[in-house]
Amino acid sequence: MAVVLLLAGGTVAFVLRDRWLPGSGGGASPTTGPTGTANPIVPTATGTAGPTTAAPTTAAPTTAGPTLPASVGAVRLDPSLDPAQAPAVAAVFDKYFAAVNARDASAALAVMDPGGSIKQGDASAVQRFTDGISTSTDDDILLLSLGSDPTGKGILQAHVTFRSRQQAGKGPKGRESETCTRWDVTYSITQPGGEYRIWGSTNAGSRPC
């Protein structure tokens, strides 16, 4: 009996195969004649072959592809997303929003592309970002879609919606007194060193909650 172990996208499948060797029947053992007889009598074998058992037919194993989770951390995933790609992108946004909610600008910038929309070598740009998230709490985060990035800034575009709450005076431009905002943002995603990073937003809309 052989056990075949298949790994496919994190799924383990076991397939058992039984193989039986065809049975064989032996003839009766010959006997010799009486002791001292010059010409012993050897009887003809009369046994018949045993039944032959055919090897069972086993269906080819099926391999299950990756399954799309409903969410990765605080980021929910639209059911239409590619399960092979979306969870890794969602994980980056989960780290980003967790850092924003912790008011940890350094952790938020760590998942952003250093050459992206926030120039991390520019102290004034980093300070503006730090001030911008200093009172923000983001939730109701949804990764809606992923596709190629026509802007050339990244390899993917991610469409994300979320809600932010902030102190009066920290609201969107032109609505600075707003304390609750619904955002609809398209981000460019890069992949330096094989890991996804947020380049920054290329399109953003917002409305009051």
XYZ file of C-alpha atoms in Angstrom, residues 27-110:
84
model
C 0.270 -27.724 -8.876
C 0.341 -30.593 -6.447
C 3.801 -31.488 -5.237
C 5.150 -34.518 -7.071
C 5.669 -37.645 -5.070
C 8.197 -40.336 -5.504
C 7.449 -43.998 -5.865
C 8.133 -46.598 -3.235
C 11.606 -46.710 -1.772
C 14.001 -48.886 -3.723
C 11.938 -48.863 -6.932
C 14.108 -48.213 -9.960
C 11.407 -46.397 -11.898
C 9.417 -44.219 -9.467
C 5.960 -43.257 -10.574
C 5.558 -39.428 -10.797
C 1.915 -38.401 -11.002
C 0.861 -35.625 -13.378
C 0.083 -32.298 -11.603
C -3.636 -31.733 -11.471
C -3.790 -28.381 -9.675
C -5.451 -25.415 -11.425
C -4.296 -21.775 -11.384
C -5.920 -19.590 -8.754
C -8.089 -16.602 -9.637
C -6.329 -13.505 -10.941
C -7.122 -10.259 -9.114
C -6.817 -7.135 -11.283
C -5.227 -4.019 -9.766
C -7.974 -1.637 -8.722
C -8.444 1.493 -10.790
C -7.804 4.649 -8.780
C -9.104 8.029 -9.941
C -6.489 10.724 -10.418
C -6.215 12.901 -7.307
C -7.638 16.392 -7.446
C -5.772 19.357 -6.035
C -7.618 22.235 -4.415
C -6.467 25.764 -5.200
C -6.009 28.497 -2.591
C -9.137 29.718 -0.839
C -9.882 33.433 -0.517
C -10.299 34.376 3.150
C -13.082 36.748 4.145
C -10.529 39.070 5.718
C -6.861 39.506 6.554
C -6.638 41.167 9.929
C -8.806 44.273 9.798
C -9.004 44.269 5.975
C -12.026 42.594 4.397
C -11.666 41.105 0.898
C -14.203 41.349 -1.885
C -15.223 37.810 -2.999
C -14.230 38.571 -6.607
C -10.529 38.938 -5.747
C -7.842 36.477 -6.833
C -7.098 34.215 -3.826
C -3.531 33.695 -5.027
C -2.687 37.391 -4.862
C -5.146 39.389 -2.757
C -4.278 38.072 0.738
C -0.648 39.203 0.440
C -1.705 42.692 -0.648
C -4.346 42.850 2.080
C -1.700 41.940 4.663
C 0.277 45.055 3.696
C -2.771 47.262 4.159
C -3.545 45.574 7.474
C -0.072 46.504 8.746
C -0.429 50.027 7.398
C -3.801 50.746 9.008
C -2.758 49.095 12.272
C 0.247 51.438 12.380
C -1.950 54.475 11.647
C -4.336 53.519 14.438
C -1.361 53.138 16.793
C -0.104 56.595 15.707
C 3.118 54.861 14.703
C 4.347 56.744 11.652
C 7.573 54.733 11.442
C 5.674 51.423 11.242
C 3.322 52.863 8.621
C 6.230 54.105 6.512
C 7.916 50.690 6.815
